[in-house]
Every structure is written in C-alpha cells, then in structure tokens.
C-alpha cells in the first residue's frame, strides 16, 4: 500500500499503481469527470499515470491554471492529428500551450493554409474529439525514437532528440497520431467540446530568419461551448477596444518611420491626457510628502556601472555615445540619477523618509519584433519616485505606496487587480541577483508582511525579483477581463551600498537607507494604452481630451454658441463648436463617434430661454439646464474626477 497526502491534510492508502484519476473516482465520480491532470509532489502528471510510492497529490481541474495549460497542450496534439489526417506528410516542430489557447508550428511543404482550410480542420478536430481516444504515454529509448522519426523523414523531431538522453524521452499517442512529447496530457480527447482555430501565421524554425519559415496555426478550445462563445465575444470586444485602433481614431498618438520604431508621437488629444495624468500624480505625490526633481536624459557610463544596470541590463540599453573620450548612455532608469540627488546634501534622521518624484523620460532598446503599440516602446515617460527610509520606517512607507495604488484603482474604476511579489532565486545569486542572501530573505519577509497586513490580494513568483531586491508587479484587469502589468513597487538594499548612500541616525552614526522604487501609474505609454481599452475610448469627463461639443442647429445660433463656449473656457472646460452646415442628427452621430462626453444642442428655444439641451455620450438626452447650472455641474464632475458612470 502507498500513502497519498491530499491538500486538506488527509492521508489515504491505495494499492501501488493507482492513478490520480483512480483516486478521484474513489472520492467522487463527479470529481473524476472534472480531473484533467494531477500535481504529484509538485510536478504535473497525467491523471492516468500510475503512482507507485508515497506522494503528495493535488487533483487538477479546468479551474486551475495547470489544468488549462494541460488542456490546451493536449488540444494542440488533437489539432496536429487533424492536420496530419487532412494533409498527409506534414511535419511538426513544437506545439505549446499559451496563456489562452495553443499553436503548432508545422512544415506543410508547398501547401499554404487558407481560411477555408480552418473550417475543414475544425470539423475534423470535432470528429476526432468525439472518439474520446485516450492520450497514451510511452517511455522510449533514444535509439528507438530516432529510428521512428528517421523512417518518417522528420528532421524537426530528430533535431529535438539531439538534446535528449535515454530515460527522459516519451511519446504520446491518441488515435492515429504519435508525437515526441514530455506531456502531461488530459485523460482523453473527449474532454474537448468546443473548438476554434483562430489564426494562421509564419514562424521561422527555431526563431532564426535564416531557417525555413514554418506555418504556425493557432487555436483555442474549451470544455463547454458556452465558454468558447464567451471567449469569442470578448475577443471581438478586445478588437474594438484595441488601443492602436482607438489611438488612431481619436487622435491620441501616432508613429512615423522617419522618427523610428517604438518612438511615440503624442497628438494634441493624447497630450491632454498626459497632462491630466501628471496633474493627478503631482497632486497625489504632494499630499504624500514627495518633492519633485528633474534629471537629464543621458549620463556617463560609470553611473550605470555603479548602479549595476550595465552589467545586468546592457542588452536593454541603447549603445553608448562617445564624446570627449567619455561614453554616455541614454537613461534607461531614473533611479541612479535620483540617488545622486539624495547624496548631493548630507542627510540626517530628521530628513527621513526622503521622497523624490519625477515623470522621467527613459529609453529602452526593445527588439523590433517585441515592439507593440504603446505597450512595448523604446521611449517611455515613467511616473517614477524613490523613497529613502530607515528599516523602521519601511513598513509604513511601503504601506503608503500600496494605499496610493488603491486610490488610483478607485479613480480609474479598476475593480480587479493582484500584486505579484517577485522573489529571488537562491541558485542565481551573483549571476542574476546581488549576492546578499541574508538581505534578500530579510527584505522579502518585510514586503510579505506588509502585503499580509494590508489585506491586498497577492501571489508569489520565485526568480522574478529585480537584481537589487524583491519587487511587486501590479497586475490589473480591464473591464473586459484582459490582464495588464501596470506598474512596479520595488525594494532596494543593494544600490544604497553601491552608491555609498547614508544618513546620520539618532545615535549620530552613519546608517544605510533602504530604497523603495515606485511607479503607481507606470508609464504614460502603457497606462494610456490600458485606459483606451478599459474605457473603450470613452474617457471620463476629467480625462477626456474634448469635454464638451456645442452643436448649433443652424448658423443663426452660432453667436449664442460662442457665448456659451467663452463661459465654459473661462471655467477651464475643454470645448469646441461644430460650426458646419450639417443636419443636427449628423452632428450628434459624429460627436458620439468621437466619444465626446457632453453634447450641447442649441437652437431657437435654448436661445430664448437661456438654456442648453444636454446629451450625454452613449446615454442620449439628459434634459435641459441653464448655462450656469451646466457649468457648475461639469466643473464639480471634473474637480472630483468622477468616473461618469
């Protein structure tokens, strides 16, 4: 008998050789129908794989990320089986699961897949899934594996085998399809109920443009049709909310080949949003006791050697410029410059905590293939600040930063978020991380304690810390559920030592501060990209580039419209008049498409009564008000930064 320890602490005994699926059946037939895989002593296994010794076991279902990963990887094999049956002779490279769905890279010879082929392949996948064929695992020797793929003339799998050794090679088969794979897989194809092939792309073998270009076929599957329908609806909604599409339509930003890839040109409308975000940040930071600073866009090489950025991040920095025998780099981070400001004047405990903030411009050399709209750029404007504090002050300061995040979440209507506590990997100290094992453990526990005390949702991620200390990556979700990395909140115990930073404590001794790096609004680029999707371009009034559009019914009412415009501008409201000789219906439709929050219709009745007919974007007629009433209401809405809902 073997002992199986379950997550609830229970220990059950079973005959050696039982599978996780068999254990699930012993608990409940309903549970067994949901089990896709199992975590065995922390490793994900096939639910049907025999267990022959005492282990800790967790049953994995669709609700677990490992369950979705296994489901989608198995679906990639099902897709490959369908492709092989429809296009005999195809050769396959790799077919991993993605965050949503899967793909498989394949060599179809001279054949080019078409949209019509996708419908045929989807139908074939449905047919194969209904056969409920089991996924069968087989351990195989390297020699036998090589012989199998040599017979098929498959150079791609033979290449993969070159890096494998006996004892670590497995084949998986389902139906008529067999593939080299380490698994794991779901019990059978019958779990796959809803299928959609989503895209055809090209991909160079091994990512090398000198190699042959393969066909990359993407797909997504679900255990129920309802979930696929919901996913496809959100996919279409995401297309409508694509920040690149909306950014162009609304005149937010543009790019130009003569300027360079990844270098954003902010249009007047985008600049308004930037200025409003900076105003919000400055007000919030002033209330939080921050002092504002400005730093240059370049610095000497030695600054980044001292900070550690060159040894660790050289590949992400632009090449140096040489002047007067010195190398200068474009600033990739604001922190080294801020450290020099801290060190410019002696500090005592009376100056601590010392908080300085800047919307600093930084430059990162992102690979051209990684550039993506506003999300991955080469010039970015960061809502950056650094807090220099004693160890005793750390918890309070770190909590205050978290509170600032929560304030921003409320303003922007961000209801779902999670803090990702990124830790070091002890095995990579001195390589990826500063070699200070005790300080790593101490600061990680400090951050963890604050997160627990404040009750914010967080997860831990080993091996994702910054090189100088643990960090929190703030993951936020838009209104349609898409996840974005907004900002970071980092603890730094290394750079104060690198820069010989200190303050005089109450005992009149030199003490090394801790540093908190924080950027609650991230960068203009990434945050505005998020907001475009989050609001679908329908910004709340305080943030909208144009807040009011006055729509005269005819030229006879232009003078009245100009009087209203002058009063609104005096109240600092962003307003324009549509003076075109168009029908009022067309003016309203176009103002709606431009996502202007308020439309003021003025005609004979409005002029006679000294009033305005008000329309709210997306909501239609909002009644009438006097000019003064409207100004008072909109000014209050702007001042309070109301969401508009």
XYZ file of C-alpha atoms in Angstrom:
645
model
C 0.000 0.000 0.000
C 1.079 3.598 -0.614
C 0.156 6.758 1.277
C -1.443 9.621 -0.666
C -1.421 13.014 1.116
C -4.209 15.316 -0.066
C -4.326 19.153 0.125
C -6.802 19.121 3.046
C -4.273 17.218 5.164
C -5.982 13.837 4.807
C -3.823 10.786 4.092
C -5.385 7.884 2.177
C -3.939 4.463 1.415
C -4.159 2.821 -2.013
C -2.654 -0.085 -3.903
C 0.605 0.788 -5.651
C -0.004 1.633 -9.319
C -3.244 3.520 -8.820
C -3.604 6.695 -10.900
C -4.749 10.143 -9.819
C -7.900 9.517 -11.845
C -8.487 6.307 -9.877
C -8.052 8.221 -6.627
C -10.529 10.852 -7.853
C -13.077 8.117 -8.619
C -12.657 6.709 -5.116
C -13.657 10.129 -3.769
C -16.449 11.009 -6.202
C -17.474 10.081 -9.738
C -18.393 13.744 -10.280
C -14.891 14.813 -9.278
C -13.322 12.231 -11.576
C -15.217 13.670 -14.549
C -13.526 17.036 -13.920
C -9.939 15.860 -13.381
C -7.604 16.848 -16.211
C -4.201 16.195 -14.600
C -2.554 15.913 -11.193
C 0.207 17.561 -9.214
C 2.375 14.780 -7.802
C 4.925 16.071 -5.301
C 4.698 19.433 -7.091
C 5.100 18.059 -10.637
C 2.197 17.991 -13.102
C 1.467 14.450 -14.283
C -1.059 12.723 -16.498
C -4.094 11.859 -14.401
C -3.826 8.300 -15.773
C -0.140 7.788 -14.907
C 0.485 5.067 -12.258
C 1.667 6.214 -8.822
C 3.967 3.689 -7.127
C 5.173 5.425 -3.964
C 4.056 7.756 -1.166
C 3.302 11.212 -2.593
C 1.503 14.487 -2.001
C -1.303 14.768 -4.516
C -3.440 17.599 -5.822
C -6.131 16.868 -8.406
C -6.098 19.447 -11.214
C -9.255 20.636 -12.972
C -10.158 23.320 -15.514
C -10.291 25.836 -12.684
C -6.517 25.514 -12.188
C -4.008 27.250 -14.468
C -2.163 23.914 -14.798
C -5.443 22.353 -15.914
C -5.941 24.890 -18.696
C -2.293 24.512 -19.739
C -2.636 20.723 -19.970
C -5.980 21.016 -21.768
C -4.598 23.376 -24.392
C -1.386 21.420 -24.927
C -3.490 18.299 -25.489
C -5.640 20.297 -27.899
C -2.511 21.164 -29.880
C -1.938 17.408 -30.331
C -5.559 16.968 -31.398
C -5.092 19.752 -33.948
C -1.911 18.106 -35.206
C -3.790 14.814 -35.631
C -6.442 16.631 -37.669
C -3.828 18.368 -39.839
C -1.986 15.081 -40.447
C -5.206 13.336 -41.489
C -6.194 16.141 -43.885
C -2.671 16.902 -45.179
C -0.609 13.672 -45.086
C 3.160 14.166 -44.997
C 3.070 17.234 -42.756
C 5.973 17.562 -40.294
C 5.671 19.173 -36.871
C 8.086 21.225 -34.794
C 6.622 22.331 -31.410
C 3.069 22.864 -30.148
C 2.928 24.614 -26.777
C 0.012 25.892 -24.739
C -0.336 29.670 -24.488
C -1.937 31.943 -21.946
C -5.120 31.490 -23.985
C -5.102 28.563 -26.368
C -2.230 26.957 -28.240
C -0.355 26.789 -31.531
C 1.629 24.261 -33.517
C 4.477 25.027 -35.915
C 4.397 22.780 -38.955
C 6.036 22.218 -42.330
C 3.348 21.719 -44.967
C 5.777 21.706 -47.875
C 4.467 23.905 -50.676
C 0.967 23.957 -49.204
C -0.396 27.261 -47.859
C -3.216 27.114 -45.343
C -6.308 29.206 -46.111
C -9.296 30.365 -44.064
C -11.333 27.683 -45.832
C -8.886 25.044 -44.552
C -9.564 26.160 -40.975
C -13.229 25.220 -41.234
C -12.255 21.774 -42.564
C -9.716 21.256 -39.780
C -12.134 22.399 -37.062
C -14.695 19.874 -38.294
C -12.041 17.146 -38.303
C -10.965 18.061 -34.749
C -14.583 17.804 -33.568
C -14.870 14.389 -35.197
C -11.649 13.158 -33.564
C -12.547 14.625 -30.159
C -15.851 12.733 -30.128
C -13.961 9.439 -30.473
C -12.799 10.012 -26.902
C -9.408 8.476 -27.645
C -7.127 8.253 -24.596
C -3.779 10.069 -24.511
C -1.260 7.267 -24.026
C 2.223 7.856 -22.593
C 5.138 5.629 -23.603
C 8.727 5.808 -22.414
C 11.098 5.072 -25.280
C 14.832 4.780 -25.832
C 16.644 7.440 -27.800
C 17.685 4.895 -30.422
C 14.108 3.737 -30.997
C 12.856 7.330 -31.102
C 15.478 8.248 -33.691
C 14.596 5.192 -35.774
C 10.895 6.141 -35.671
C 11.454 9.679 -36.946
C 14.165 8.689 -39.426
C 11.619 6.383 -41.039
C 9.204 9.325 -41.270
C 11.954 11.598 -42.616
C 11.174 14.149 -39.889
C 14.223 16.370 -39.451
C 12.446 18.582 -36.930
C 11.827 15.874 -34.326
C 15.285 14.431 -34.953
C 16.703 17.841 -34.102
C 14.752 17.887 -30.830
C 16.013 14.404 -29.986
C 19.603 15.634 -30.311
C 19.262 17.388 -26.940
C 17.586 14.458 -25.137
C 19.033 11.431 -23.378
C 17.798 7.958 -22.508
C 15.441 7.962 -19.568
C 13.959 11.321 -20.436
C 12.186 10.569 -23.723
C 8.462 9.902 -24.038
C 5.998 9.506 -26.879
C 2.315 10.396 -26.586
C -0.320 8.880 -28.836
C -4.016 9.479 -29.334
C -5.963 7.815 -32.117
C -3.699 7.610 -35.188
C -1.296 10.345 -34.050
C 2.006 9.897 -32.220
C 4.365 12.663 -31.170
C 7.559 13.220 -29.231
C 6.392 14.995 -26.073
C 7.170 15.178 -22.354
C 3.498 15.798 -21.522
C 1.412 15.839 -19.472
C -1.936 15.406 -21.235
C -5.603 15.184 -20.328
C -7.080 11.667 -19.997
C -8.798 11.632 -23.395
C -9.870 13.750 -26.345
C -13.495 13.613 -25.220
C -12.895 16.395 -22.700
C -12.511 18.809 -25.643
C -16.021 20.004 -26.513
C -15.623 23.420 -28.203
C -13.002 24.259 -30.817
C -11.966 27.361 -32.736
C -8.904 27.765 -34.961
C -8.099 31.434 -34.744
C -5.115 32.426 -36.853
C -2.519 31.400 -39.435
C 0.959 32.921 -39.245
C 4.513 32.277 -40.327
C 7.359 31.418 -37.939
C 10.988 30.705 -38.717
C 12.223 27.358 -37.461
C 13.902 27.978 -34.082
C 13.125 31.678 -34.487
C 16.057 32.101 -36.870
C 15.267 34.042 -40.051
C 17.995 32.069 -41.864
C 15.955 28.894 -41.386
C 12.885 27.731 -43.247
C 9.635 29.507 -42.490
C 7.053 27.172 -40.984
C 3.297 27.597 -40.736
C 2.082 28.481 -37.255
C -1.546 27.530 -36.673
C -3.286 28.950 -33.606
C -6.381 27.659 -31.876
C -8.361 27.694 -28.656
C -10.588 25.058 -27.086
C -12.903 24.764 -24.093
C -14.691 22.029 -22.164
C -18.057 23.670 -22.994
C -19.452 25.609 -25.957
C -20.713 28.371 -23.658
C -17.151 29.180 -22.585
C -15.986 29.361 -26.198
C -18.867 31.682 -27.066
C -17.953 33.964 -24.154
C -14.298 33.928 -25.190
C -15.094 34.814 -28.810
C -17.370 37.637 -27.653
C -14.564 39.075 -25.511
C -12.138 38.611 -28.405
C -14.355 40.707 -30.656
C -14.775 43.273 -27.890
C -10.997 43.393 -27.471
C -10.596 44.102 -31.197
C -12.990 47.044 -30.886
C -11.017 48.279 -27.875
C -7.552 47.744 -29.392
C -5.562 50.741 -28.172
C -3.751 51.034 -31.528
C -7.055 51.299 -33.422
C -8.630 53.711 -30.917
C -5.431 55.722 -30.588
C -5.520 56.460 -34.315
C -9.285 57.090 -34.493
C -9.251 59.508 -31.549
C -6.044 61.319 -32.479
C -4.208 60.163 -29.326
C -0.842 59.109 -30.755
C 0.979 58.232 -33.943
C 4.313 56.819 -35.103
C 6.482 57.619 -38.087
C 9.274 55.715 -39.826
C 11.390 58.856 -40.016
C 11.201 59.157 -36.225
C 11.804 55.463 -35.556
C 10.044 52.328 -34.361
C 8.833 52.361 -30.773
C 9.108 56.160 -30.511
C 5.658 57.616 -29.870
C 4.451 60.973 -31.180
C 1.729 62.253 -28.871
C -1.006 64.134 -30.722
C -2.810 67.097 -29.075
C -5.560 64.834 -27.702
C -3.013 62.433 -26.232
C -1.064 65.298 -24.725
C -4.194 66.458 -22.870
C -4.489 63.007 -21.289
C -0.802 63.049 -20.351
C -1.145 66.436 -18.691
C -4.217 65.343 -16.727
C -2.434 62.199 -15.508
C 0.600 64.242 -14.486
C -1.651 66.703 -12.663
C -3.249 63.834 -10.744
C 0.153 62.345 -9.902
C 1.600 65.677 -8.774
C -1.383 66.397 -6.512
C -1.251 62.913 -5.000
C 2.505 62.991 -4.503
C 2.430 66.455 -2.961
C -0.148 65.188 -0.460
C 2.188 62.222 0.188
C 5.155 64.409 1.044
C 7.129 63.968 -2.182
C 9.443 66.616 -3.610
C 9.726 66.925 -7.381
C 13.018 66.695 -9.268
C 14.150 66.765 -12.902
C 17.081 64.766 -14.272
C 18.890 64.666 -17.662
C 18.255 62.106 -20.373
C 21.870 60.896 -20.562
C 24.676 60.053 -18.159
C 28.217 58.758 -18.173
C 28.917 55.057 -18.385
C 30.290 54.902 -14.850
C 26.906 55.841 -13.348
C 25.309 52.726 -14.803
C 28.264 50.545 -13.879
C 27.870 51.690 -10.268
C 24.104 51.119 -10.326
C 24.509 47.683 -11.870
C 22.330 48.406 -14.872
C 25.130 47.924 -17.376
C 26.218 44.514 -16.095
C 22.627 43.266 -15.806
C 20.682 45.225 -18.461
C 23.215 46.131 -21.141
C 21.148 44.367 -23.824
C 18.173 46.590 -22.995
C 20.138 49.839 -23.238
C 20.920 51.833 -26.363
C 24.567 51.759 -27.475
C 26.809 54.436 -25.959
C 27.729 57.776 -27.491
C 31.377 58.804 -27.242
C 32.269 62.428 -26.510
C 35.497 63.902 -25.177
C 36.851 60.450 -24.509
C 33.823 59.513 -22.354
C 30.967 57.119 -23.020
C 27.447 58.423 -22.445
C 24.282 56.329 -22.346
C 20.658 57.265 -22.844
C 18.941 56.968 -19.471
C 17.235 53.601 -19.088
C 16.269 54.143 -15.441
C 15.728 57.233 -13.303
C 16.980 55.680 -10.072
C 20.766 56.287 -10.417
C 20.121 59.980 -11.063
C 17.846 60.168 -8.033
C 20.498 58.526 -5.851
C 22.887 61.311 -6.810
C 20.287 63.894 -5.771
C 19.903 62.171 -2.392
C 23.677 62.181 -1.978
C 24.115 65.827 -3.029
C 23.446 67.100 0.500
C 24.085 65.464 3.919
C 21.028 63.749 5.395
C 20.069 63.096 8.992
C 17.241 61.107 10.529
C 15.243 64.367 10.551
C 15.251 64.310 6.706
C 13.980 60.736 6.571
C 11.977 59.437 4.889
C 13.228 61.378 1.870
C 10.792 61.127 -1.046
C 11.544 62.464 -4.540
C 9.392 62.092 -7.664
C 9.742 62.704 -11.386
C 7.880 61.920 -14.587
C 11.203 60.882 -16.078
C 11.884 60.069 -19.713
C 13.732 56.766 -20.165
C 14.959 54.830 -23.177
C 14.977 51.058 -23.556
C 16.217 49.116 -26.537
C 13.371 46.705 -27.168
C 13.881 44.249 -30.032
C 11.915 45.307 -33.107
C 9.833 42.134 -33.006
C 8.777 42.902 -29.426
C 7.508 46.439 -30.072
C 3.732 46.690 -29.697
C 1.759 49.919 -29.885
C 2.003 51.747 -26.567
C 2.707 48.569 -24.612
C 6.298 47.970 -25.696
C 8.147 51.119 -26.757
C 11.683 52.491 -26.822
C 10.977 55.873 -25.240
C 8.827 55.925 -22.123
C 7.693 58.511 -19.605
C 7.641 56.982 -16.147
C 5.677 58.044 -13.060
C 8.785 57.370 -11.005
C 9.729 58.113 -7.422
C 12.193 56.904 -4.829
C 11.736 56.781 -1.089
C 14.852 56.650 1.089
C 13.989 55.429 4.581
C 15.263 53.600 7.633
C 14.390 49.966 8.244
C 11.983 51.086 10.994
C 10.179 53.397 8.577
C 9.964 50.850 5.781
C 6.643 49.171 6.639
C 4.785 52.483 6.957
C 6.260 53.834 3.708
C 5.595 50.644 1.762
C 2.026 50.586 3.051
C 1.557 54.223 1.985
C 2.661 53.312 -1.531
C 0.146 50.460 -1.604
C -2.546 52.870 -0.409
C -1.640 55.163 -3.316
C -2.216 52.277 -5.731
C -5.630 51.628 -4.191
C -6.565 55.308 -4.525
C -5.698 55.229 -8.225
C -7.621 51.985 -8.728
C -10.746 53.657 -7.328
C -10.359 56.742 -9.539
C -9.982 54.681 -12.721
C -12.598 52.070 -11.870
C -10.110 49.209 -11.633
C -12.008 46.577 -9.657
C -9.790 43.557 -10.251
C -6.080 43.537 -9.510
C -3.403 41.365 -7.947
C 0.051 42.149 -6.547
C 2.760 39.829 -7.835
C 5.505 39.538 -5.210
C 8.638 38.717 -7.197
C 11.381 36.989 -5.226
C 14.981 36.000 -5.916
C 16.254 32.565 -6.909
C 18.933 31.440 -4.415
C 20.640 29.391 -7.123
C 21.283 32.530 -9.205
C 22.827 34.769 -6.557
C 25.833 36.561 -8.007
C 24.538 35.992 -11.537
C 21.045 37.403 -11.909
C 20.820 38.725 -8.347
C 23.060 40.639 -5.958
C 24.884 38.111 -3.770
C 23.407 39.080 -0.387
C 21.403 36.017 0.720
C 20.517 37.282 4.212
C 19.368 40.678 2.950
C 17.217 39.007 0.308
C 15.384 36.915 2.888
C 15.013 39.854 5.281
C 13.587 42.300 2.731
C 11.317 39.685 1.161
C 9.802 38.998 4.565
C 9.356 42.750 5.169
C 7.391 43.109 1.915
C 5.386 39.943 2.504
C 4.392 41.120 5.990
C 3.119 44.471 4.681
C 1.045 42.775 1.983
C -0.498 40.406 4.519
C -1.228 43.236 6.965
C -2.894 45.430 4.342
C -5.009 42.555 3.038
C -4.339 43.155 -0.667
C -4.504 40.115 -2.950
C -1.046 38.859 -3.884
C 0.790 35.872 -5.280
C 4.480 34.977 -5.051
C 6.793 34.372 -8.004
C 10.216 32.911 -7.348
C 13.034 34.061 -9.615
C 11.345 37.244 -10.877
C 12.808 39.842 -8.497
C 14.879 42.817 -9.639
C 18.631 42.282 -9.427
C 18.834 44.566 -6.384
C 15.845 43.375 -4.345
C 12.292 41.982 -4.250
C 9.550 43.789 -6.120
C 5.814 43.879 -6.574
C 4.454 43.903 -10.108
C 0.913 45.267 -10.120
C -1.350 43.250 -12.406
C -4.628 44.982 -13.286
C -7.580 43.834 -15.360
C -9.599 45.914 -17.805
C -13.395 45.928 -17.859
C -13.361 43.016 -20.322
C -11.007 40.976 -18.144
C -7.721 41.422 -20.019
C -4.655 41.479 -17.790
C -2.053 44.254 -17.895
C 1.126 44.850 -15.932
C 0.573 48.398 -14.706
C 3.495 49.297 -12.514
C 6.088 48.164 -10.044
C 6.941 48.714 -6.387
C 10.475 47.610 -5.576
C 12.686 47.310 -2.518
C 16.372 48.010 -2.966
C 19.053 47.129 -0.456
C 21.898 46.924 -2.988
C 22.141 50.334 -4.649
C 22.419 52.289 -1.364
C 25.615 50.340 -0.792
C 26.793 50.697 -4.390
C 26.394 54.483 -4.191
C 27.631 54.733 -0.580
C 24.386 56.384 0.491
C 23.856 57.079 4.167
C 22.159 59.316 6.696
C 23.048 60.189 10.265
C 20.746 58.392 12.693
C 19.687 59.409 16.219
C 22.837 57.841 17.660
C 24.880 60.146 15.411
C 26.061 57.158 13.383
C 26.018 56.656 9.622
C 23.163 54.355 8.594
C 22.463 52.893 5.162
C 18.886 53.569 3.980
C 16.528 51.209 2.271
C 15.130 52.454 -1.047
C 11.610 51.936 -2.339
C 11.309 52.342 -6.117
C 7.668 53.003 -7.047
C 5.727 53.942 -10.173
C 1.980 53.600 -9.418
C 0.837 54.932 -12.800
C 3.584 53.109 -14.667
C 4.415 54.922 -17.887
C 2.245 57.241 -19.963
C 2.589 54.806 -22.811
C 1.443 51.628 -21.089
C -1.168 53.274 -18.851
C -2.851 55.231 -21.639
C -2.842 52.051 -23.729
C -4.636 50.317 -20.862
C -7.102 53.192 -20.403
C -8.003 53.199 -24.098
C -9.088 49.571 -23.791
C -10.551 49.930 -20.304
C -12.814 52.820 -21.306
C -13.184 51.774 -24.979
C -12.061 55.334 -25.764
C -14.938 56.802 -23.712
C -12.855 58.656 -21.148
C -14.468 60.143 -18.031
C -15.049 63.885 -18.330
C -11.969 64.963 -16.351
C -9.684 62.917 -18.608
C -11.407 63.400 -21.981
C -9.336 65.423 -24.488
C -12.508 67.284 -25.527
C -15.093 67.547 -22.774
C -17.932 69.432 -24.492
C -19.068 69.812 -28.090
C -21.576 72.600 -28.795
C -23.926 71.718 -31.657
C -25.851 74.695 -33.133
C -28.931 73.617 -35.080
C -28.137 76.292 -37.698
C -25.859 79.284 -38.316
C -28.417 81.568 -36.645
C -27.330 80.231 -33.256
C -23.537 80.477 -33.678
C -23.353 83.685 -31.642
C -25.123 82.054 -28.690
C -22.869 79.007 -29.057
C -19.809 81.271 -28.874
C -21.160 82.936 -25.719
C -21.545 79.512 -24.092
C -18.108 78.470 -25.301
C -16.486 81.576 -23.778
C -18.085 80.895 -20.391
C -17.032 77.241 -20.455
C -13.460 78.133 -21.365
C -13.348 80.663 -18.552
C -14.298 77.765 -16.246
C -11.350 75.766 -17.740
C -13.599 73.323 -19.620
C -12.258 71.937 -22.912
C -14.910 72.857 -25.502
C -15.400 73.217 -29.256
C -18.255 74.256 -31.556
C -19.351 72.241 -34.575
C -19.976 75.138 -36.976
C -20.508 73.005 -40.078
C -23.668 73.427 -42.124
C -24.847 69.880 -41.422
C -28.076 68.473 -40.047
C -28.147 68.235 -36.263
C -28.587 64.437 -36.433
C -25.287 64.060 -38.267
C -23.514 66.371 -35.831
C -24.767 64.303 -32.905
C -23.734 60.991 -34.508
C -20.234 62.229 -35.254
C -19.814 63.691 -31.770
C -20.884 60.317 -30.383
C -18.297 58.534 -32.541
C -15.656 60.967 -31.288
C -16.527 59.898 -27.704
C -17.152 63.494 -26.538
C -18.731 63.185 -23.050
C -21.172 66.110 -23.380
C -23.019 67.463 -26.417
C -24.889 70.754 -26.033
C -27.608 71.302 -28.638
C -28.567 74.957 -29.098
C -31.466 76.246 -31.177
C -34.231 78.806 -31.045
C -35.790 77.510 -27.827
C -32.453 77.319 -25.993
C -31.518 80.855 -27.051
C -34.914 82.228 -25.986
C -34.755 80.551 -22.556
C -31.008 80.960 -22.000
C -30.659 77.199 -21.608
C -28.866 74.204 -23.096
C -30.244 70.870 -24.323
C -27.771 68.337 -22.964
C -26.852 64.968 -24.387
C -24.522 62.533 -22.603
C -22.248 60.292 -24.657
C -23.794 56.846 -25.015
C -26.820 57.791 -22.879
C -28.731 60.226 -25.067
C -30.941 63.095 -23.890
C -30.061 64.373 -20.388
C -32.605 67.200 -20.213
C -32.061 70.960 -20.154
C -30.138 73.260 -17.829
C -29.201 76.906 -17.669
C -25.671 77.683 -18.779
C -24.639 78.398 -15.198
C -26.160 75.157 -13.892
C -24.339 73.142 -16.506
C -21.018 74.869 -15.782
C -21.355 74.268 -12.037
C -22.187 70.580 -12.567
C -19.426 69.824 -15.061
C -16.805 71.722 -13.059
C -17.715 69.645 -9.997
C -17.542 66.435 -12.054
C -14.103 67.393 -13.343
C -12.792 68.531 -9.960
C -13.885 65.319 -8.244
C -12.611 63.179 -11.133
C -15.882 61.276 -11.276
C -15.998 58.104 -13.328
C -19.049 59.253 -15.300
C -20.969 56.048 -14.595
